[in-house]
Every structure is written in C-alpha cells, then in structure tokens.
XYZ file of C-alpha atoms in Angstrom:
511
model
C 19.606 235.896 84.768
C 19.812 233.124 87.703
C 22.780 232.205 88.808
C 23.049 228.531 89.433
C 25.715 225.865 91.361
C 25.311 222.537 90.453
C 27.515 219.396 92.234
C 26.978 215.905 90.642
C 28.887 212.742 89.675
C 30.959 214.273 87.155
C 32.314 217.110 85.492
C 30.011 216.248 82.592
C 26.813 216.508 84.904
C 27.594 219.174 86.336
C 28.577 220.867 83.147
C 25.503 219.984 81.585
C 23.612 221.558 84.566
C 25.795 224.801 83.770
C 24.691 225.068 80.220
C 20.680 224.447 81.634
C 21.335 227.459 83.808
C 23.111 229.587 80.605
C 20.239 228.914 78.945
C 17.859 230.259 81.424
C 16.927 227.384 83.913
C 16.727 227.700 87.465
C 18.134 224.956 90.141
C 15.405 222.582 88.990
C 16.297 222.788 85.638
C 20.113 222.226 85.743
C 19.844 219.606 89.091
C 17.639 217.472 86.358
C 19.597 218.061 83.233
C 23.030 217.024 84.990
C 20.991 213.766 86.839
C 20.206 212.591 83.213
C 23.613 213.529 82.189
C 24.610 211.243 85.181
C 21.924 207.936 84.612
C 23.161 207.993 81.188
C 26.718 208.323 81.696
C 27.976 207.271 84.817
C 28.027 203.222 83.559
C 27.681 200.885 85.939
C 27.378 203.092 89.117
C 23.776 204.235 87.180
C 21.672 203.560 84.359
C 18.555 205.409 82.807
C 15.997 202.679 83.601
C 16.050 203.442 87.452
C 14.122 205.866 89.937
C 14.454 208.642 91.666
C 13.359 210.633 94.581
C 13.551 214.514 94.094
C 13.705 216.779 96.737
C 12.886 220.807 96.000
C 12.101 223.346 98.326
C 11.035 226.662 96.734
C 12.333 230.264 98.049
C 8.754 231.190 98.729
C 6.606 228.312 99.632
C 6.719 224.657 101.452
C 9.195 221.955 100.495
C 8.355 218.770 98.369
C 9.374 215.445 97.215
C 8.624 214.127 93.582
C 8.636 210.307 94.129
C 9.596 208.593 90.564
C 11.194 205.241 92.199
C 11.095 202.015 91.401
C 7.240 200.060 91.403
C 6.625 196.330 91.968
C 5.661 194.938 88.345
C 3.056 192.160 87.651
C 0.023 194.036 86.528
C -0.628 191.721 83.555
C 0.594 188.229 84.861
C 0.909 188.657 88.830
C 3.489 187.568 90.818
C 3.513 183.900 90.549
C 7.207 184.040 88.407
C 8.486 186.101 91.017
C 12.073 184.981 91.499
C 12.511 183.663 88.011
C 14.959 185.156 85.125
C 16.817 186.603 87.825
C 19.899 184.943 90.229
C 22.467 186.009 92.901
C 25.992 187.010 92.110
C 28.556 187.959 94.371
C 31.217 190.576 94.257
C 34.183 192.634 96.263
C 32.572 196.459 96.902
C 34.092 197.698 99.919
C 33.583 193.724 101.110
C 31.169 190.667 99.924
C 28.543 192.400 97.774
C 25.352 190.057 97.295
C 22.861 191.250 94.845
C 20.433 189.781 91.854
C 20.419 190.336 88.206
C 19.107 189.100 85.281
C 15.679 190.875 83.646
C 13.606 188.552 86.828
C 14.958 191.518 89.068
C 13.826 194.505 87.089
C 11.183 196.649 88.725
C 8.717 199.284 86.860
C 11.139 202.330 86.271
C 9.718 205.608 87.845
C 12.980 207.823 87.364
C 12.229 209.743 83.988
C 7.832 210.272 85.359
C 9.988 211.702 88.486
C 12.078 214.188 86.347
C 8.931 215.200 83.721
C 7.501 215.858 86.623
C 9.768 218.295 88.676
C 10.015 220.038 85.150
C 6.533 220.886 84.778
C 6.030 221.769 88.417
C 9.113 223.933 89.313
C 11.248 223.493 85.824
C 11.191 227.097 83.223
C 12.520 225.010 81.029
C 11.019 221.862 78.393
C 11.757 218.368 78.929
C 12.959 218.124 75.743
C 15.737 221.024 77.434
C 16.754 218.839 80.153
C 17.437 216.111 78.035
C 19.598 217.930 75.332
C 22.862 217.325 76.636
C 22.524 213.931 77.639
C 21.325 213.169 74.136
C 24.183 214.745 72.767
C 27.041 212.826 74.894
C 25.259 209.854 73.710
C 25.224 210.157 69.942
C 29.287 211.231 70.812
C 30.003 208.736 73.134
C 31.421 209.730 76.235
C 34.499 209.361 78.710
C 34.237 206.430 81.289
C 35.399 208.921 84.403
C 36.318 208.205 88.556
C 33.896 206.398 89.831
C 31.904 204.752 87.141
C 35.326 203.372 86.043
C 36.028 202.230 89.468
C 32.917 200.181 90.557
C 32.749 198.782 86.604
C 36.363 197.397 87.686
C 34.446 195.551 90.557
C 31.040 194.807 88.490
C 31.894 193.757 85.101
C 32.153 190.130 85.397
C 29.151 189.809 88.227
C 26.744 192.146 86.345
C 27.803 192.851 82.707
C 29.378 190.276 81.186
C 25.843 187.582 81.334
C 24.136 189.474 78.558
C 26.268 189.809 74.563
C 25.270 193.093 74.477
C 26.024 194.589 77.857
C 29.262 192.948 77.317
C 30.377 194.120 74.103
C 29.495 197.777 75.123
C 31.848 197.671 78.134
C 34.451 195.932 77.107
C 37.558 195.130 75.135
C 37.566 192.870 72.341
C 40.037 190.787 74.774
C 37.482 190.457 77.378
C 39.114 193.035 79.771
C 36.484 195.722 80.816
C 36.996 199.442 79.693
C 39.161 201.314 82.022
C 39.018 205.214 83.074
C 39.466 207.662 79.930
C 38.163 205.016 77.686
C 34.921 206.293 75.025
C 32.139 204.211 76.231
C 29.154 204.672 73.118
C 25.984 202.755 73.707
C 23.768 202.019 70.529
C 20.366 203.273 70.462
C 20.499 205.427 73.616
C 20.651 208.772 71.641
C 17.667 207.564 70.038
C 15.421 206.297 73.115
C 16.543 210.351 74.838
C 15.167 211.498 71.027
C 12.304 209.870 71.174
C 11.637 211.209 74.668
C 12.155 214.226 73.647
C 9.971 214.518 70.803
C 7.180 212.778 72.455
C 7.013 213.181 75.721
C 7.663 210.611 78.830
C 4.992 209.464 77.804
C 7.024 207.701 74.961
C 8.142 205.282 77.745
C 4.860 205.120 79.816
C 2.668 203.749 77.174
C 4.457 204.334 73.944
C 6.716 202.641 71.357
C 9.720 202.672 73.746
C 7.630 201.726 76.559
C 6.157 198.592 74.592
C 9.695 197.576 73.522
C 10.848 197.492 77.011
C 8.179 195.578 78.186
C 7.918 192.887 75.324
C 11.813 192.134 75.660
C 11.758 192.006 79.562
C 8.620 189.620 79.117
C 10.187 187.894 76.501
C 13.276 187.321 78.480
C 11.279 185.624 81.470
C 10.555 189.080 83.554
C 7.733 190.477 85.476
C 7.690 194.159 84.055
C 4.905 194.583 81.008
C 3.762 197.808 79.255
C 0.430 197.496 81.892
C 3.083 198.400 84.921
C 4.473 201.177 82.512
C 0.766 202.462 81.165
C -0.443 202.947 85.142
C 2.916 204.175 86.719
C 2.567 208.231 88.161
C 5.271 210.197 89.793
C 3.783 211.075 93.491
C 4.331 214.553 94.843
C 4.701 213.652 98.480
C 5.149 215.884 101.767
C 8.911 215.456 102.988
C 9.965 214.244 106.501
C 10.622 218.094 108.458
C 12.543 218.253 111.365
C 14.727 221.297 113.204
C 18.182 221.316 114.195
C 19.288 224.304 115.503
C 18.737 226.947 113.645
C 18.384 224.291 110.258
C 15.024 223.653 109.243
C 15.823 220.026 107.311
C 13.629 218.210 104.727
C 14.098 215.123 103.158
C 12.571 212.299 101.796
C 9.391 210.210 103.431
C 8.187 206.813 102.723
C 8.131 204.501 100.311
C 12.363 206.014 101.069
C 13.718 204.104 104.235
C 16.835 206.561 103.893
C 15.064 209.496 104.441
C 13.423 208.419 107.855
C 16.841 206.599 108.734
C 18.812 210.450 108.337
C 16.509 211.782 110.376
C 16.634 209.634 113.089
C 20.025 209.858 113.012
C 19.980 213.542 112.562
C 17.932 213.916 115.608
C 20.384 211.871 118.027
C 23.432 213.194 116.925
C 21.961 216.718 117.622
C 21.094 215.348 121.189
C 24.775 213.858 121.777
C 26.622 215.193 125.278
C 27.759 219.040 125.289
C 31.749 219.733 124.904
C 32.660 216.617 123.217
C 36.508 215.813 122.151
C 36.620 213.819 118.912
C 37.324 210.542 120.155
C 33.995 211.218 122.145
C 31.831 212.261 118.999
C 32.940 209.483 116.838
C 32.123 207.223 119.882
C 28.854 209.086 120.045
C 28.850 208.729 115.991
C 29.016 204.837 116.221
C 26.485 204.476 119.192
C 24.099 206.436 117.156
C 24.470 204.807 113.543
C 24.302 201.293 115.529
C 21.141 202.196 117.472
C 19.775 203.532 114.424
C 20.636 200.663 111.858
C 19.943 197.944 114.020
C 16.493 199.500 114.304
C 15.939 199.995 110.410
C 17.447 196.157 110.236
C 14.131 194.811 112.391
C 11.452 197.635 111.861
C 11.929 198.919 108.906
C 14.100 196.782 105.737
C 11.052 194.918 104.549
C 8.023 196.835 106.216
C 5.822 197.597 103.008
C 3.007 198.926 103.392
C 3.744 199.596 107.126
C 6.649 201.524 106.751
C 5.139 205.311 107.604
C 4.081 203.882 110.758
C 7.190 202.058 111.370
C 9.119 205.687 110.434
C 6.871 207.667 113.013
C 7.925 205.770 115.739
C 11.881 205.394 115.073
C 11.812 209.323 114.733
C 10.010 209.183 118.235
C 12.666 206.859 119.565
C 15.127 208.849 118.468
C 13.717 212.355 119.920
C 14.786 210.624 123.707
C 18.090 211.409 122.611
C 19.000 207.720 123.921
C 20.314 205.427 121.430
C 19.066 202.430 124.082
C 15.478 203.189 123.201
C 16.205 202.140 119.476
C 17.852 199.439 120.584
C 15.632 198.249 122.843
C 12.863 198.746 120.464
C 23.339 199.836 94.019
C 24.223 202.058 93.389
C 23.346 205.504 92.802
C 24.081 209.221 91.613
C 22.977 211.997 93.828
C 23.294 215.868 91.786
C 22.342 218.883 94.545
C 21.687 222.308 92.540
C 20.750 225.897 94.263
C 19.979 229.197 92.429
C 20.444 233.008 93.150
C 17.175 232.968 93.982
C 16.657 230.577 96.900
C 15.360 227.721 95.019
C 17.299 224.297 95.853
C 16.502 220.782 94.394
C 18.359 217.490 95.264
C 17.801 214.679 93.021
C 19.200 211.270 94.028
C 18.571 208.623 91.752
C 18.997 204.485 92.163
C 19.043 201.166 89.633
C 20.224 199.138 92.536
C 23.629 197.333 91.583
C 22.037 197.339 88.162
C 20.917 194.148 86.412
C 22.752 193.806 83.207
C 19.925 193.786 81.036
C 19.187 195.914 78.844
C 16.345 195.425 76.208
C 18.037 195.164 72.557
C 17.263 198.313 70.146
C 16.906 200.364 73.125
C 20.347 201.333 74.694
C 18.276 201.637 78.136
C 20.183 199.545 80.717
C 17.315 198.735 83.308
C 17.534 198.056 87.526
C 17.723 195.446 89.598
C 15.706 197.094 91.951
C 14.013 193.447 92.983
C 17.218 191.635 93.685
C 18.347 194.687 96.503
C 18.664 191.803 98.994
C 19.902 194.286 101.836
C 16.407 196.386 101.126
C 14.435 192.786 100.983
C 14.915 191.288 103.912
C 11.972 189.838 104.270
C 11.397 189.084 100.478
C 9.388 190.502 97.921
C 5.939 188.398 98.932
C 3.808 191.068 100.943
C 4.071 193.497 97.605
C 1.754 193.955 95.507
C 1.504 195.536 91.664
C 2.346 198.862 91.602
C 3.140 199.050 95.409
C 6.320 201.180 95.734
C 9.841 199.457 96.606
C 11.867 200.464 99.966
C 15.161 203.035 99.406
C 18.017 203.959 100.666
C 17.859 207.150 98.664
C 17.724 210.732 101.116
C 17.702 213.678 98.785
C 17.963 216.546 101.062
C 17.341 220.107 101.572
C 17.883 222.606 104.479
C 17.502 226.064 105.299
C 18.743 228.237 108.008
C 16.272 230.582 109.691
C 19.107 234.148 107.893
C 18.165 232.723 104.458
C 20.957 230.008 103.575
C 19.712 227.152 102.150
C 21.705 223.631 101.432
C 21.135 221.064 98.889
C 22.995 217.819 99.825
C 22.708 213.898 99.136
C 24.744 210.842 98.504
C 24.987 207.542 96.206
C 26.316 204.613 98.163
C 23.397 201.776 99.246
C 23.393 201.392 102.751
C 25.915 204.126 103.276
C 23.794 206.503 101.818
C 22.090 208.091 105.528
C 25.501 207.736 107.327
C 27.557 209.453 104.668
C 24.873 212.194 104.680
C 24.034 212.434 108.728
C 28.089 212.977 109.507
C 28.407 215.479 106.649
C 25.838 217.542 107.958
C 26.738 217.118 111.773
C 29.780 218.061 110.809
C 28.718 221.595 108.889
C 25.685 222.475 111.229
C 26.822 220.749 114.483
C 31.024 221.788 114.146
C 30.688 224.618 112.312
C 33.253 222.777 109.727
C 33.029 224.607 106.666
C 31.147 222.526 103.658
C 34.299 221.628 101.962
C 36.125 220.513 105.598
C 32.036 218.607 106.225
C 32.421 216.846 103.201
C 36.064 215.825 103.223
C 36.275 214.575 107.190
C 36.752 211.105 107.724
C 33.835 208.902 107.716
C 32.348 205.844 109.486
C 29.651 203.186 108.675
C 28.219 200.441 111.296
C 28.047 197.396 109.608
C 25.067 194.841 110.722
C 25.192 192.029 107.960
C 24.819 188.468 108.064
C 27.807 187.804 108.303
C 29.958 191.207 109.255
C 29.237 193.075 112.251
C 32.156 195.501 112.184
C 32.414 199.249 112.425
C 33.903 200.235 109.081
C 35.881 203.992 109.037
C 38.549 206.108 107.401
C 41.910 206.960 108.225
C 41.591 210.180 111.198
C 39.481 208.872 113.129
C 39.732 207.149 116.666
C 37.175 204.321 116.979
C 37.119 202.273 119.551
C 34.853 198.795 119.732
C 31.263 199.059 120.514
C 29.353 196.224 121.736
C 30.049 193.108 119.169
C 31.488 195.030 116.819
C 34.963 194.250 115.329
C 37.088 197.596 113.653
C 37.249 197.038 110.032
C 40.091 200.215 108.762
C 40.150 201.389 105.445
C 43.646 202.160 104.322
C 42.472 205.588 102.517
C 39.024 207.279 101.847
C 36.881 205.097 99.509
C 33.697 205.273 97.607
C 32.659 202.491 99.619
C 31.696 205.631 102.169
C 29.486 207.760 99.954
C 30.130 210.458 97.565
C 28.332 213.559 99.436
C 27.229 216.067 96.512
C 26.368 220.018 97.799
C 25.712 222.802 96.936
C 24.899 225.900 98.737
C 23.378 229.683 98.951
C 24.534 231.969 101.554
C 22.034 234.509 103.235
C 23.885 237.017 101.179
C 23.167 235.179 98.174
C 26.865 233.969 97.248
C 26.774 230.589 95.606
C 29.142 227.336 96.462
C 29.118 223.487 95.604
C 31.395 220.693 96.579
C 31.588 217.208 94.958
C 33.151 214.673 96.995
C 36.326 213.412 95.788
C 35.694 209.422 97.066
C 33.317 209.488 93.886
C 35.506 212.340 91.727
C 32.309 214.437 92.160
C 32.598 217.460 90.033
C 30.762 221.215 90.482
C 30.151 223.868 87.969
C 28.482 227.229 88.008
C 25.865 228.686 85.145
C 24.143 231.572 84.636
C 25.267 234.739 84.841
C-alpha cells in the first residue's frame, strides 16, 4: 500500500487525509480529502463556496495545475448591479483589514469543479471518498481549533454577525463569538456534502444545490445565477517552471498573481550576493520582496486579461538578478500531501475574507472573492462573465534532480508568496532543514495606501529600506502565513510540517 504524509490546517485535515491514504488513496486523494475537511471546518479562515488552485506533479510525467478559482458572475443579468448587495467593513488582522461582504461580493465558486477534477485525473479514489470525512464532521459538529478560532476573534462582528444565520451558528446566545474548543455544527452542510456525493459536482453546477444557491444570492441582490454555475469548468493549466539549483520548481500560472509573484521572487533571491551574513540576507530579503511587490502593485493587481503577459516580463525582470529593474519597471487553507511513490499535490484554496452569506437550507458559506480590494485595484470593470479573478494563491511543488520532491504552500492574502519564497530560500538556499525553513522568522514588505512599513518577526535584524518604516511583531503571528509541507526523500522516507503560526497539523496514512 502507499504510504502517504499529509500537512494541512488542522489535525482534523490532516487526519482525514490519513484515513484517504488507509483506505488506499494516493497523495491526490488524501491532499483533497483533508482540503474539504479544511473548507468545511476551518470557520471563518475558509468556507466551502470558494476556489482553489491545485498543483500535482506526477512521479512519471510533467507537472500540472487544476484551476477551480473563483469566476466573474453575470451571465444572466450582466454587470450593471455590480457593486450592489455588497459594502466595505473594516477590521484589525495583523493591522487595518479593508474588505467587502454581503452576497454583491460573491463570485462563481470553482473550488469543488477543481477537486472533482484532480480526482478523476490523478485521484484512485471516488469523489464521493474524498468527501466522506468531511461529511461526517459535519453531521457531528466539529471543534473550532488555532487558527479558525483566532481570525473568527478578529472577523465576527465585520463579517458574521450582518446575516441571522451566520450569526447564530458562530455565536453565543450572549452575542460573544465561539471561542477555541467550542462545537461549531452548521445546519444543512452534511446534507449539501450528501448530495454531492450522491450526485456528482454536478449537483452544484447545474443541479438542485446549484439552483438554490443561485436563486438566494439573486434573491438577496447578487450577481451569481445558476447560468454562471451551469457554464463554469475546472481548467487544467501548464504551471509556471523555473530551476534553482538543483530544484526544479512548479507552481501556479495565471489567472494566480501569487504564483508568478513566488517566482519572481524565487528567482532574485537565488541571484542575491555569495557569502552573505544574516543581517545581509534579510537586507537582501526586503530589497527583493519590495522590488517585487511594488511591481505586482502597478503591473500586475488588476491586469485581467493581460496578466500572462504582464507575468512574462516580471519573471524577465527578475532573471537580471537586480531588484532596480523591477523597480524601475482572505483568507485561505493551503494542505501539501506526497506519497511513497513520488506523487505530490498541493492544494491551496481561497473565499477571500469570506462574505457572511450563506444561502439558507444550504449550510454553504460562500466568498467574497469580488470585494478582495487589495486584488482589485483597479476595480472589477474590465471583467467580463466567466473571466477568471486574480489570486494570491501559489500551490507549489518541487523536485530535486536525486528524486526528492516537496509539496509546500501557504494561506495568508498578500503574505501568501513571501511566506512561501523565505521558506523555501531558507530549505534550498541555507540548507535549513524543513522544520528549521518553516519555523525561521519571517518578513513581509508592506505597500498599502496608507502603510508602507516592513513588517517582521522577532530574530531578525531589519534595517529601513527606502520609505519604509519597521513595523515589529512582538511574537510569530498568523498574520505571516501558515507554510504547510510535506516531503519525500530520494530514499523514499516521508516527512510533513504544519506551521505552528496557523496550529497546522501533519499526519501519516497508509501503510
């Protein structure tokens, strides 16, 4: 039987992944059994009515990406209520959080077309398989656990407390929301996973569940109708490949801006000066996320349909090695799985800060994938129906020329491609172990409105850049990332890590 290791967002996840593999799955199989798990469970931080990129790279074979994120809506009515039924909220994440909710601000939901299809193209198991123990944790109700529990603390009011029924689910009878260790049980979610089960995805693209959703998000003033659900399709795409070192890397290509984003950044950290100290890396660190970010910030956030172009020519930029010629120029869950066998799949999956709304009878909380205002800089008006959304989401996999191969991602918006890039500088540039990768202090360059500020961890030595101002964090945070991995040695030995800023959890299957 295949051995599997499976890191994700909790030990539920990755337990459920464990069980896949005990049953006979391979890395596909658990990676997507533990991500549902996760979109079902992990309140607040996720919800099932989001997308997904998936990123899977076969022992024998070339890599892929499944692309099941978030659509534009307005097939039936067009865009001319864009903006309505939604409005902005602010919040304390890590700083002023600025985001949209309301059903106005849910896009067409691509995550469950993502995971059908990674099972029928690299999955030995059934759909109905993968879903099992998420259904099951739902009809129990299940534990509100680390990080969920933390960013509900920040969210509640902002996000779940507009709609009666998002309310009542996550929270007291006083009004205060439920706290870590307390039984979260949403009605009707066991029976929307059932129904998917029994029928298909197509139960939500085109069926009864899929014409609930979109009656009660039309009803309730929103764009998405069962016409954006009937003619949504999960894209295989070919990933963004580049070499470092020995490290062949793949990861995810447009409609993702993250993917491009951590490989530009990727590539310049690789180029950084020979026999740096640390105080010179992270100074090379920060010259190379600002370079980067303040590039993404004017090419890319916003680009549409112009983004693979756009991408090209940042990853150009950043082969000089010169972070001047860039310059000059909501959450998530992120579950990484490899088997005995070679095969590795990372699965990161996104509703934006969430929008609150979830469609009575249903149990399916839905995105706010619309109201992303850092992904939207330029607003939503050169979209179209059905045109993909921009992401922050990088599911990545990479494999070393003696057979080791690495599964790795990250939740955490904007911080997804820096908490990723400085893990994996860290393991294939340091020769850190995973765990030590993982665990070392982190950084983020801030370029908001109104921050510019170099954001970082206790252990490191920053020192101001250009206009920015040093924003320390008294201990590691979430705000940073939670950087999921798991890992296959050339002599086939097996080993995940779950980041403990987001209590991620591992687990091992098979036998």
């Amino acid at each position: 039987m295949t051995r599997v290791a499976v890191a994700a967002t909790s030990q539920i996840a990755a337990d459920a992944g464990a069980e896949i593999a005990a049953r006979g799955g391979n890395a596909v199989d658990a990676a997507l059994a533990a991500s549902v798990v996760s979109m079902c469970t992990d309140t607040g931080i996720m919800s099932p009515g989001g997308g997904a990129f998936i990123t899977i790279w076969p022992p024998e074979g070339a890599p892929e990406v499944i692309d099941g994120y978030a659509a534009m809506p307005g097939r039936a009515e067009g865009l001319s209520r864009l903006g309505e039924a939604s409005w902005e909220v602010v919040f304390d994440y890590g700083g002023e959080t600025r985001s949209r909710v309301g059903f106005g601000a849910v896009a067409t939901p691509g995550a469950f077309a993502g995971i059908a299809a990674a099972v029928e193209r690299f999955g030995i198991l059934s759909f109905a398989d993968v879903l099992a123990p998420a259904i099951r944790w739902a009809a129990e109700g299940f534990p509100l656990r680390g990080g969920a529990a933390e960013y509900l603390a920040y969210t509640h009011k902002a996000i779940y407390s507009w709609q009666p029924e998002s309310h009542a689910i996550l929270h007291h009878q006083d009004g205060s929301p439920l706290a870590e260790g307390d039984t979260v049980f949403v009605p009707d979610l066991a029976a929307s996973l059932t129904t998917l089960a029994r029928e298909g995805v197509e139960a939500l693209y085109g069926g009864p569940l899929g014409e609930m959703i979109g009656a009660g998000v039309q009803a309730a003033g929103g764009l998405l109708g069962i016409e954006d659900l009937r003619a949504y399709e999960a894209i295989p795409r070919q990933p963004i490949q580049i070499q470092i070192g020995p490290w062949e890397i793949a990861t995810a290509p447009a409609p993702s801006v993250g993917g491009p984003v951590l490989a530009a950044m990727l590539e310049l950290l690789s180029r950084g000066p020979g026999g740096m100290n640390a105080a010179q890396a992270t100074q090379w660190l920060v010259r190379a996320q600002h370079a980067v970010l303040d590039h993404r910030a004017r090419e890319l956030d916003g680009s549409g349909a112009d983004l693979p172009r756009a991408s090209a020519e940042l990853l150009a930029a950043s082969r000089t090695g010169r972070p001047e010629a860039l310059l000059i120029a909501p959450e998530t869950i992120h579950t990484s799985a490899v088997d005995s066998d070679g095969l590795a799949c990372a699965l990161t999956a996104s509703a934006g800060y969430g929008a609150g709304a979830m469609v009575p009878g249903t149990g399916l909380w839905l995105n706010n994938s619309l109201g992303e205002m850092d992904l939207h800089t330029r607003g939503l008006g050169g979209l179209v129906p059905g045109m993909r959304l921009g992401s922050n989401m990088a599911p990545t996999v990479a494999r070393r020329n003696d057979g080791t191969v690495l599964a790795i991602g990250s939740p955490g918006a904007s911080r997804i491609t820096t908490a990723i890039a400085q893990a994996l500088w860290q393991h294939l540039s340091f020769g850190r172990t995973l765990d030590e990768s993982i665990a070392f202090p982190r950084l983020h360059v801030e370029l908001l409105p109104d921050r510019r500020a170099i954001a970082f961890e206790p252990g490191l030595s920053v020192s101001p850049h250009r206009d920015l101002v040093l924003r320390p964090f008294p201990a590691p945070s979430m705000y940073f990332g939670g950087v999921h991995a798991a890992r296959r040695a050339a002599d086939g030995r097996l080993h995940a890590v779950g980041d403990a800023r987001r209590a991620g959890c591992i687990a091992y299957g098979g036998s």
